[in-house]
Short mmCIF file of C-alpha atoms and ligand atoms in Angstrom, two decimals:
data_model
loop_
_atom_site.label_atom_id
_atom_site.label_comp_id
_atom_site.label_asym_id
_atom_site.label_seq_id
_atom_site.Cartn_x
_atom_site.Cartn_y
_atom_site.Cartn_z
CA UNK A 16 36.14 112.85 29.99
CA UNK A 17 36.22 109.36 27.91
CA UNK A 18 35.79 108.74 24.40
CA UNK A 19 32.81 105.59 24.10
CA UNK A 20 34.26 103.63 21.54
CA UNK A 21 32.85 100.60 19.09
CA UNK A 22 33.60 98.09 20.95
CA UNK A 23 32.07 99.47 24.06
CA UNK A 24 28.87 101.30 22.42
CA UNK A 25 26.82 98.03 22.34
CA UNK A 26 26.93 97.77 25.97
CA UNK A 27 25.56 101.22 26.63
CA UNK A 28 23.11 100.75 24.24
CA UNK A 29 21.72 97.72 26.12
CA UNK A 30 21.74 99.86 29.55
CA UNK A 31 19.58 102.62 27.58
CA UNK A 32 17.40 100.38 26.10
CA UNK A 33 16.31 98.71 29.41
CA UNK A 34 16.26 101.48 31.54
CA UNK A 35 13.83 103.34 28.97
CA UNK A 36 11.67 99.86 29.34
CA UNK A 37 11.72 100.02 32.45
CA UNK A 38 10.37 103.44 32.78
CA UNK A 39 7.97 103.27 30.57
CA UNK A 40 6.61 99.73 32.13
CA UNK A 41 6.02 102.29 35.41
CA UNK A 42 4.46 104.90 33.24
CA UNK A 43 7.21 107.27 33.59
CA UNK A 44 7.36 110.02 30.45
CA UNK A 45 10.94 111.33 29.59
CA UNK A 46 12.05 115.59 29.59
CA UNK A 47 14.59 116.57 28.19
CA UNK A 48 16.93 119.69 29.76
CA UNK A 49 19.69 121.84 28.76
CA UNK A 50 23.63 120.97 29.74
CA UNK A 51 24.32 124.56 30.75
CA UNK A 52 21.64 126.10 33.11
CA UNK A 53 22.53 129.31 35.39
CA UNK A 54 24.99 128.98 38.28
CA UNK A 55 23.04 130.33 41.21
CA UNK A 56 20.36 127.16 40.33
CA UNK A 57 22.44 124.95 41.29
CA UNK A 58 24.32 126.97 44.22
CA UNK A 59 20.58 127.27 45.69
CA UNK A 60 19.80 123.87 45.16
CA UNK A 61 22.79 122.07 46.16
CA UNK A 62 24.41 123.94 48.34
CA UNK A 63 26.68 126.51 48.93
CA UNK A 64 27.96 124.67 51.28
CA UNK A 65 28.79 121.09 49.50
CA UNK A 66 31.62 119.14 47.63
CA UNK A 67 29.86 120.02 44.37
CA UNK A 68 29.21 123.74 44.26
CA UNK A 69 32.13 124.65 46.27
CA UNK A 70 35.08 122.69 44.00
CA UNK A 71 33.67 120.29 41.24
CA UNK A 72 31.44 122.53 38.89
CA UNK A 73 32.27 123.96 35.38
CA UNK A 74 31.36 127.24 35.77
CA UNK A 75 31.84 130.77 33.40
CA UNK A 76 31.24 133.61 32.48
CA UNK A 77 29.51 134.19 28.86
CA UNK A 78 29.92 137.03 26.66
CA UNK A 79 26.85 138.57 28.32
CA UNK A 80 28.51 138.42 31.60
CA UNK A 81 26.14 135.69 33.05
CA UNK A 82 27.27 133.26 35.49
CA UNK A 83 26.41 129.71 33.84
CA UNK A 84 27.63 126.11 34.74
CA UNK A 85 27.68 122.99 32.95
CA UNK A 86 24.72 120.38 35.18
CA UNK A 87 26.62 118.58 37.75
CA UNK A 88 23.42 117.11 38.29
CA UNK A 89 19.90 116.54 37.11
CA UNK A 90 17.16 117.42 39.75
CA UNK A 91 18.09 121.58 40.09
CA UNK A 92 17.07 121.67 35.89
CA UNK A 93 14.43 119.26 35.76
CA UNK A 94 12.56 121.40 38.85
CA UNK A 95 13.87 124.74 37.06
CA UNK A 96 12.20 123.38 33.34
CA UNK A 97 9.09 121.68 35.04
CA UNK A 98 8.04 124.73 37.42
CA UNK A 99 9.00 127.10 34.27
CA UNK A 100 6.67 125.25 31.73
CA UNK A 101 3.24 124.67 34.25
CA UNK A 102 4.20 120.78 34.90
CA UNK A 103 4.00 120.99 38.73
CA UNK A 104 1.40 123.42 40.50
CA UNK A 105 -1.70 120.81 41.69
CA UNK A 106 -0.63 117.88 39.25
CA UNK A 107 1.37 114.63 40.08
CA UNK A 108 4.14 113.86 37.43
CA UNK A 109 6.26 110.94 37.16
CA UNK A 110 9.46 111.86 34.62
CA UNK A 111 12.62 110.69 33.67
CA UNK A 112 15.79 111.83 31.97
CA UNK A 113 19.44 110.77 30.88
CA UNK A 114 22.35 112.45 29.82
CA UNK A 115 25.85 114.40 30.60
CA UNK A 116 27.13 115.92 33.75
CA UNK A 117 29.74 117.49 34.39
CA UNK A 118 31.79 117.72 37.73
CA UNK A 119 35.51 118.80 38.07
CA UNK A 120 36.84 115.62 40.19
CA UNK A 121 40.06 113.23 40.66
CA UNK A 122 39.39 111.17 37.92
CA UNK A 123 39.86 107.37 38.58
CA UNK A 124 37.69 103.92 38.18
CA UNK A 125 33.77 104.71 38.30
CA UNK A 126 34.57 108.28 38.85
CA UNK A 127 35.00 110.97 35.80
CA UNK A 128 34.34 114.53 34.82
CA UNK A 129 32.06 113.98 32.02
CA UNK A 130 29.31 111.37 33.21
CA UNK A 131 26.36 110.10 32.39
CA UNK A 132 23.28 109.73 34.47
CA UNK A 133 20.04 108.11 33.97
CA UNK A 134 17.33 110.22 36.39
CA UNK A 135 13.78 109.83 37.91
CA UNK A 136 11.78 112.52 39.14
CA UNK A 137 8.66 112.43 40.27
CA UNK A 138 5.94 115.35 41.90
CA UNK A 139 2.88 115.79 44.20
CA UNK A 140 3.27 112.63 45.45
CA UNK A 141 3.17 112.55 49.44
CA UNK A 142 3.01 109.41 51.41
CA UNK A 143 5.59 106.91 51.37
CA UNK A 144 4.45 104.79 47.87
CA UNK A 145 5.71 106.81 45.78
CA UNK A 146 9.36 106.25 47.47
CA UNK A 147 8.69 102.29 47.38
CA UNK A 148 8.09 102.72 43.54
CA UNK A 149 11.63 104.20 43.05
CA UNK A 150 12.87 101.52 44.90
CA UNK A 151 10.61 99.17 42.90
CA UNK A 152 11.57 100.35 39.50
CA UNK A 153 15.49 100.63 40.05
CA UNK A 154 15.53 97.06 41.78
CA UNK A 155 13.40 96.39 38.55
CA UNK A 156 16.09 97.50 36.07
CA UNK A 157 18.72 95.62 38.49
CA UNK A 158 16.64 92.77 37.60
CA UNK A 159 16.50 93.45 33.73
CA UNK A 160 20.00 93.78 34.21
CA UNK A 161 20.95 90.54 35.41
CA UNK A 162 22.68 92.47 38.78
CA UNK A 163 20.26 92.26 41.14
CA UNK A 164 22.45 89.79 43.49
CA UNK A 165 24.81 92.55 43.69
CA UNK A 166 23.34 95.52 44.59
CA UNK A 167 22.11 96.29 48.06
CA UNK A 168 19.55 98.87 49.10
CA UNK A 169 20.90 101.29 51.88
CA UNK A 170 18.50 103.38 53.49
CA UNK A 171 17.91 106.60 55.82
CA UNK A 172 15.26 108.59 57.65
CA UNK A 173 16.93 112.23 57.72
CA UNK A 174 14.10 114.13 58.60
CA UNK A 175 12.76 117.57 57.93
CA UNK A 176 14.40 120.74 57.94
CA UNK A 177 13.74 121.50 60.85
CA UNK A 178 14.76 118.64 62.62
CA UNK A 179 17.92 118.24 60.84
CA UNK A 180 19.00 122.24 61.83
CA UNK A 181 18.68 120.86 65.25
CA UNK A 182 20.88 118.17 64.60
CA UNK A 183 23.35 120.58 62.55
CA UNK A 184 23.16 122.20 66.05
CA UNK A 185 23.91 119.32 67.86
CA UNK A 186 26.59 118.08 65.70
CA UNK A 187 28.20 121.54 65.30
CA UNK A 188 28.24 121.45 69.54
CA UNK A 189 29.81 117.95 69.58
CA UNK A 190 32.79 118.60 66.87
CA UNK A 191 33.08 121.99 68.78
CA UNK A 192 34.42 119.49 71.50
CA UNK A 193 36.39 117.37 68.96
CA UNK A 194 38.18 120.59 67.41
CA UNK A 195 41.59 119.19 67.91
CA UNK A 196 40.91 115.93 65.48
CA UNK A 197 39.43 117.67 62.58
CA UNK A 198 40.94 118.52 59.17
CA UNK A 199 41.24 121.78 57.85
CA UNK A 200 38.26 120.96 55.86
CA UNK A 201 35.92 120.06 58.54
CA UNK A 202 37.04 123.13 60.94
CA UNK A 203 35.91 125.56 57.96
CA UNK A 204 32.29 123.44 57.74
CA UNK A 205 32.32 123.48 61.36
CA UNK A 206 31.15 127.32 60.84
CA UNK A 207 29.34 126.81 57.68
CA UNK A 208 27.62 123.41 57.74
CA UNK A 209 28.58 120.88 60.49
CA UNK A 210 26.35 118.24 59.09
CA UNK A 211 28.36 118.33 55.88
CA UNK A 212 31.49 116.81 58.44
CA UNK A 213 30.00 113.68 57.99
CA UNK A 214 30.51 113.57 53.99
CA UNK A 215 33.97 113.70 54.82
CA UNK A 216 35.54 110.59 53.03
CA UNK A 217 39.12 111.40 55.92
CA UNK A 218 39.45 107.77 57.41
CA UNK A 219 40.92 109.76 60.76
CA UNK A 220 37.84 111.30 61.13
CA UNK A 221 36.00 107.62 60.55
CA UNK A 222 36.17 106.97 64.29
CA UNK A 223 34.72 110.29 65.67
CA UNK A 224 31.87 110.20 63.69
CA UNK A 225 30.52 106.85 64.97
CA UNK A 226 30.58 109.32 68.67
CA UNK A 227 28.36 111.75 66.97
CA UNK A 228 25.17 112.11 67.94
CA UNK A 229 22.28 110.48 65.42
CA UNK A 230 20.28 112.25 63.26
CA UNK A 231 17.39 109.26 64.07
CA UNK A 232 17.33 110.80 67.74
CA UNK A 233 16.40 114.12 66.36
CA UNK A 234 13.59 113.13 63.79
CA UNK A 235 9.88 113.28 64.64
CA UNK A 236 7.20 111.11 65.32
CA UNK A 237 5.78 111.91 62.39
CA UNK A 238 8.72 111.53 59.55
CA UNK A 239 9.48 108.27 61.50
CA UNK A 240 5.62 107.34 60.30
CA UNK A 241 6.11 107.71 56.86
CA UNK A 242 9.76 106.19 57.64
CA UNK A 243 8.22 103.06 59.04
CA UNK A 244 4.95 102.55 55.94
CA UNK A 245 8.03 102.60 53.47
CA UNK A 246 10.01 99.82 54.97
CA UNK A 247 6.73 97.76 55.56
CA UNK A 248 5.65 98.58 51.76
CA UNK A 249 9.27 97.26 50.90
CA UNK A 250 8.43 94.11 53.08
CA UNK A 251 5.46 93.76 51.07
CA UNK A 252 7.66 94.19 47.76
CA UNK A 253 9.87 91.92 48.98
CA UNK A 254 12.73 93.50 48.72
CA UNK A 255 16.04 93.60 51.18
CA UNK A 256 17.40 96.54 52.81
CA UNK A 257 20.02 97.95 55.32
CA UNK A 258 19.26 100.75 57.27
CA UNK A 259 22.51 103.28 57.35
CA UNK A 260 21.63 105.48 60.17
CA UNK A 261 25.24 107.40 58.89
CA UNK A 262 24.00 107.77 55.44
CA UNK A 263 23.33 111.46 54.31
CA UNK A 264 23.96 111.93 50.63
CA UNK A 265 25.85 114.70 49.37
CA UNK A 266 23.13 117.77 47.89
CA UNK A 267 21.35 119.34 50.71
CA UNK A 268 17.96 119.31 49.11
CA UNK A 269 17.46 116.11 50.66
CA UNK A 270 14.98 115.66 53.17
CA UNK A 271 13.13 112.32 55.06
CA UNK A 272 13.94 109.29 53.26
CA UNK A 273 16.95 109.08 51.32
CA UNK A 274 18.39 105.96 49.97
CA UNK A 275 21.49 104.48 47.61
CA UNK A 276 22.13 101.14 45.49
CA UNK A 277 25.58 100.53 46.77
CA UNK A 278 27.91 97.54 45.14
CA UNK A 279 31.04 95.99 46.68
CA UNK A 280 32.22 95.02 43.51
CA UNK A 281 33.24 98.67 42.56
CA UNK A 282 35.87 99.46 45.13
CA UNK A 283 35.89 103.13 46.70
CA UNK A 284 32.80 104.03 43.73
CA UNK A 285 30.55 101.66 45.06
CA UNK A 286 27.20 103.75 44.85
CA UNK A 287 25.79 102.99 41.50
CA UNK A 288 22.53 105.01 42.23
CA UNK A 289 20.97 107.92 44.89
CA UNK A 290 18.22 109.28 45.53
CA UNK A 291 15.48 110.16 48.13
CA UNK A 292 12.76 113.01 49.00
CA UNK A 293 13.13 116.56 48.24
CA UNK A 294 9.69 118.52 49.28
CA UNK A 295 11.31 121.76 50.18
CA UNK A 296 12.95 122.31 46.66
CA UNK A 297 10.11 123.76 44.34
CA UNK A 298 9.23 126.32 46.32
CA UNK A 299 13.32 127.24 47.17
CA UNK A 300 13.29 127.97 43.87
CA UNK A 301 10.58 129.97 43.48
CA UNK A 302 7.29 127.48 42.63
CA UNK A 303 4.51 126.50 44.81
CA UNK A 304 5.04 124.01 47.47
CA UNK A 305 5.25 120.62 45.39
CA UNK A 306 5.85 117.18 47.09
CA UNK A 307 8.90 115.23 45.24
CA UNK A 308 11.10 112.38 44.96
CA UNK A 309 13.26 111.02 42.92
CA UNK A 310 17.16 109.04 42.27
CA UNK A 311 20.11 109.27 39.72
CA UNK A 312 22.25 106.38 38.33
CA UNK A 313 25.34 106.40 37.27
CA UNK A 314 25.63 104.39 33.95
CA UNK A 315 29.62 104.28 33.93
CA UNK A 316 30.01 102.40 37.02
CA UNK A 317 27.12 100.05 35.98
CA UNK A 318 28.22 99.68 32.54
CA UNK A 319 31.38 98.67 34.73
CA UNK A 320 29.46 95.93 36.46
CA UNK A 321 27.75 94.47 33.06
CA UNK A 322 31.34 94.28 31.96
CA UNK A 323 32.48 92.48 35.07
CA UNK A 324 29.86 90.84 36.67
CA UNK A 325 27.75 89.66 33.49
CA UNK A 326 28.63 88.06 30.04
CA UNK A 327 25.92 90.62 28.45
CA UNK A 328 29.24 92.18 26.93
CA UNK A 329 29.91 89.28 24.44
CA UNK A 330 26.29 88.42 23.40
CA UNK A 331 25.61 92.09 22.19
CA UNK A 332 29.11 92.23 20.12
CA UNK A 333 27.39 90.99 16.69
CA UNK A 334 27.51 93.20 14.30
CA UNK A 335 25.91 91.72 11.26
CA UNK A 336 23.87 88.45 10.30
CA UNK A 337 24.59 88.30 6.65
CA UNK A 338 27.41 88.95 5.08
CA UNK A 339 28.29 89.81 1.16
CA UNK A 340 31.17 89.10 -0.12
CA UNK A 341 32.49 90.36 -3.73
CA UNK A 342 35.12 88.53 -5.44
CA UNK A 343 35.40 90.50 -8.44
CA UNK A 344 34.75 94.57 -8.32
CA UNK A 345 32.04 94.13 -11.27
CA UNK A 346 29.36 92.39 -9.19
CA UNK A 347 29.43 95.34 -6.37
CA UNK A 348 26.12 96.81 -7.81
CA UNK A 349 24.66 93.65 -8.26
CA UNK A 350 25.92 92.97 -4.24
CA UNK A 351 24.56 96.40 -3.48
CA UNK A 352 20.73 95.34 -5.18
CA UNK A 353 21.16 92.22 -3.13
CA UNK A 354 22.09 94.59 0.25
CA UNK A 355 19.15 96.68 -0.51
CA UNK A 356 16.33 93.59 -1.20
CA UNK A 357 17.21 92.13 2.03
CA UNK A 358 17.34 94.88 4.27
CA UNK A 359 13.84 95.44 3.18
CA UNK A 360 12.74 91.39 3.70
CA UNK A 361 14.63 91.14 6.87
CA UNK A 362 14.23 93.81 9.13
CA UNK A 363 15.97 94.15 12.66
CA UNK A 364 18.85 91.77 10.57
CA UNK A 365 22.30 93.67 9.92
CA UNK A 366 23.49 93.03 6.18
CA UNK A 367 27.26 94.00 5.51
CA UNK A 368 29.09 94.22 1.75
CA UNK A 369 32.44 93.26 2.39
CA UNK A 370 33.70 95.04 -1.39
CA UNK A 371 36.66 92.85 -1.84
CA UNK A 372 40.66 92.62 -1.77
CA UNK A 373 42.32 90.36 0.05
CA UNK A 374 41.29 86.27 0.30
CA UNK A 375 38.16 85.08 -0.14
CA UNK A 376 39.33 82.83 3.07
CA UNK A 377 40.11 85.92 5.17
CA UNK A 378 36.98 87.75 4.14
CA UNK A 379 35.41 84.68 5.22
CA UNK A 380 36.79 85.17 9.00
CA UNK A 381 35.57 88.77 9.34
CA UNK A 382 32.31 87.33 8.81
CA UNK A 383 32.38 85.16 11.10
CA UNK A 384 34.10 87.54 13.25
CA UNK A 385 31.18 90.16 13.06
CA UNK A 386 29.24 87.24 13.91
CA UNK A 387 27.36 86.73 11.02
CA UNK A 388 25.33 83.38 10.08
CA UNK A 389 25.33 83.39 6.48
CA UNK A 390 27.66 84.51 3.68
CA UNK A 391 26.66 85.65 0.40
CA UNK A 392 29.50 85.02 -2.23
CA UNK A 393 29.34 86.89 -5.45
CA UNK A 394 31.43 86.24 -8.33
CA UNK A 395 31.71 87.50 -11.91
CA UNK A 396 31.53 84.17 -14.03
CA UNK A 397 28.60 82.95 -11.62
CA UNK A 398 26.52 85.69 -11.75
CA UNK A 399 26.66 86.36 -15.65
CA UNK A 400 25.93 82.70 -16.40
CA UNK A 401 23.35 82.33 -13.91
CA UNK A 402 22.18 84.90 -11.98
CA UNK A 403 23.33 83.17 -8.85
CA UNK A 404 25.64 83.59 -6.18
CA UNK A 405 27.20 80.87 -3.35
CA UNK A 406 25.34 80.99 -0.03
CA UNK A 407 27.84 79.59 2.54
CA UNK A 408 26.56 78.94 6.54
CA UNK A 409 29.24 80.16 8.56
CA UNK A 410 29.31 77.37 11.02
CA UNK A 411 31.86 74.88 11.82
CA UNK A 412 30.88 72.52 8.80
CA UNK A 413 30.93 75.79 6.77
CA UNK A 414 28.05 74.10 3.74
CA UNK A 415 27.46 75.54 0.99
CA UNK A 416 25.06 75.75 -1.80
CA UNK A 417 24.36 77.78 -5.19
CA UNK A 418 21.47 79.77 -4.76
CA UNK A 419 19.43 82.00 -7.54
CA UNK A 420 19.70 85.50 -6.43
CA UNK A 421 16.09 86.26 -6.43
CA UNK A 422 15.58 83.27 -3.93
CA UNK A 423 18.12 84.45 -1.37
CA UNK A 424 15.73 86.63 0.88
CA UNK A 425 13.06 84.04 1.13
CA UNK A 426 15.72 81.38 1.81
CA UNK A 427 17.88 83.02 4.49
CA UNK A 428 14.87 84.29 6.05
CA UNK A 429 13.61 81.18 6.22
CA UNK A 430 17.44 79.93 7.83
CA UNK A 431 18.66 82.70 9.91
CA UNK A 432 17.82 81.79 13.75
P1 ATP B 2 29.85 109.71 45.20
O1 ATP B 2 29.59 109.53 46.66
O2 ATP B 2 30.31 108.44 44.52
O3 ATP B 2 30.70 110.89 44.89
P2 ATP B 2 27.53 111.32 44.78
O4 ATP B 2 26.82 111.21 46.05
O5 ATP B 2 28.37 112.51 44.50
O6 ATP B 2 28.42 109.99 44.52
P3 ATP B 2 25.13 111.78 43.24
O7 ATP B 2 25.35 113.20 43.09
O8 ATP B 2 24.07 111.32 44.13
O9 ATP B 2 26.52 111.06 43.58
O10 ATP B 2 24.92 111.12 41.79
C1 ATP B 2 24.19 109.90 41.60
C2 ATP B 2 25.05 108.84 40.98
O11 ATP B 2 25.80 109.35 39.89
C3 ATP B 2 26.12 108.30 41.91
O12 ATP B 2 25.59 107.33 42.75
C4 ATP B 2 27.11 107.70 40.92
O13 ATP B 2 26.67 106.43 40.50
C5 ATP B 2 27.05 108.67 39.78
N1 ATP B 2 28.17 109.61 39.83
C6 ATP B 2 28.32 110.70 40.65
N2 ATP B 2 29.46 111.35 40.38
C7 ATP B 2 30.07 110.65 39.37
C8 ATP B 2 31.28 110.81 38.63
N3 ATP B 2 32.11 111.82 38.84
N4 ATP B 2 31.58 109.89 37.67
C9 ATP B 2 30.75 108.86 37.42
N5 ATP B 2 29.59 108.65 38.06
C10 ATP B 2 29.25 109.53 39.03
MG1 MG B 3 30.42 112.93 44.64
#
């Protein structure tokens, strides 16, 4: 779990700020859920039989004896919240969401136990459109971004759940054959959940699976429809993707088209956002049938990219435009009056007292360092005689003029670029 520090915070800031434009350019409306929801929603959701629910979630007992976990994901709450508060049953929603999760894994680059997500869900939406709009607003934000040239699209038809239970079979009958070359691991889902063999990130096993059967053999003619409108409404979008007939994602919810934003620029954590169909979940968990579909981001591993791949990092490190300075401690309230009378003529402009100590010439550099434009320079003699101060432009030439106080809003407003 990482600490966010100043230096970093501006960065995030500029991820939330265009995702939430970007969501609310598609008309998407934002719900907020709680961190801790109880376990069996997310063992019903997910899986019993998956990599999250059987070893990375926080779970506990609370003094009432109820068995709660901390989200590893989004989509079990926001279905458990919507279907609990009337949102779903005969009415098409388009939401969004961002915050924590929680999942007990190897901690490394891209990868932690405390994460942050930034989430799309959308209900009662059937034909393939809908999909192409998640598609549409994430290669949107890529675009807002500035990393749309390094993010591809990766896409799957898996099918309903029927047809993929005849796969399971399929597969189960096939690594039945192939006993002798699986992992512990794999031998225990070959009882439980063969399909989950495939998730399997064992590079021995790499080789087997490309002699597995295909889930595209098993799907029907009518999940291959809808299949086939969404790639022609991406055509239409004009936007790229790869098919990954292997690709499976990891929550078994998951049904027809599923699809990730995967990066090479990430190493081994390359998938920077998932996502895909999930009509059979409302009514697992106790609603009415409700068509869905949504995706979740990971904002560490693209905060990663902004840092690497863009120089978005530098721009947004400014942390003032004017600066005060105070030579002597008695003009601080008169520095203060000044603070006050400009953050009222200049908003959206960061105004900083700097309350002495230390060289005027030094104080000078942390301006500049905080990337400010303009320095105001109070001191004692100056400001009894005349009611002025020194306005300095913290450029190369470094001018500088005496200004009356009163005049120094209209001035710099009239200066600052
Ligand atoms: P991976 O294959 O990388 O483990 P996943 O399939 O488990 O990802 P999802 O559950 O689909 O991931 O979550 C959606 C996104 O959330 C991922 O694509 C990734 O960007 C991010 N994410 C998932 N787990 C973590 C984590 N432990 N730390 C940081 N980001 C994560
Ligand atoms: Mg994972």
């Amino acid at each position: 779990m990482n600490d966010i520090l100043p230096s970093e915070t501006p960065i995030w800031q500029h991820l939330e700020g265009c995702f939430a434009r970007v969501v609310k350019s598609f008309g998407y409306s934002e719900i907020r859920f709680p961190v801790v929801e109880q376990t069996q929603l997310f063992t019903r959701s997910i899986g019993e039989v998956t990599d999250i629910v059987e070893k990375e979630m926080y779970s506990f007992e609370d003094r009432n004896g109820d068995n709660l976990s901390l989200r590893p994901e989004g989509t079990a709450g926001c279905v458990r919240a919507a279907d609990q508060h009337g949102l779903l049953y005969n009415q098409q929603q388009r939401l969004w969401y961002q915050g924590a999760m929680f999942r007990h894994e190897r901690p490394q680059k891209g990868r932690y136990r405390q994460f942050q997500q930034f989430g799309v869900e959308t209900y009662g939406m059937a034909g393939p459109g809908i999909d192409a709009e998640l598609m549409q607003l994430s290669s949107a934000l890529w675009q807002e971004l500035g990393i749309s040239s390094h993010v591809r699209l990766e896409l799957n038809n898996i099918g309903d759940a029927e047809e993929r239970r005849k796969y399971a079979k399929a597969l189960g009958l096939f690594f039945a054959d192939h006993r002798d070359v699986l992992d512990s691991e794999a031998l225990r889902r070959l009882e439980t959940n063969p399909l989950r063999i495939l998730d399997s990130k064992n590079p021995d096993l790499q080789s087997i699976f490309d002699k597995a059967p295909l889930l595209a053999d098993f799907v029907s003619d009518k999940s291959k429809c809808h299949f086939d409108e969404l790639l022609s409404l991406l055509d239409a979008a004009e936007i790229d993707y790869v098919i990954n007939p292997k690709l499976v994602r990891g929550l078994d919810y998951y049904n027809s088209c599923v699809f990730e934003w995967v990066t090479d620029a990430l190493g081994a954590q390359g998938t920077v956002c998932g996502g895909g169909r999930y009509d059979g979940l409302v009514e697992q968990l106790g609603g009415k049938p409700t068509f869905a579909a949504g995706f979740a981001m990971g904002a560490e591993r693209l905060v990663l990219l902004l840092e690497g791949l863009t120089n978005v990092a530098d721009s947004l490190s400014k942390r003032a435009d004017v600066y005060i300075l105070v030579r002597d401690v008695d003009c601080i309230s008169a520095a203060q009056a000044l603070g006050k009378n400009l953050r009222f003529h200049l908003p959206n402009r960061s105004v900083v007292i700097h309350y002495g100590g230390g060289k005027v010439s030094s104080q000078l550099k942390g301006a500049v360092g905080a990337g400010a434009q303009f320095a105001c320079i109070f001191e004692s003699k100056q400001l009894k005689e005349s009611s002025s101060l020194r306005l300095r432009k913290l450029d190369d030439l470094g001018e500088s003029t005496d200004c009356a106080i009163v005049d120094v809003p209209d001035k710099l407003a009239k200066l600052l670029v």
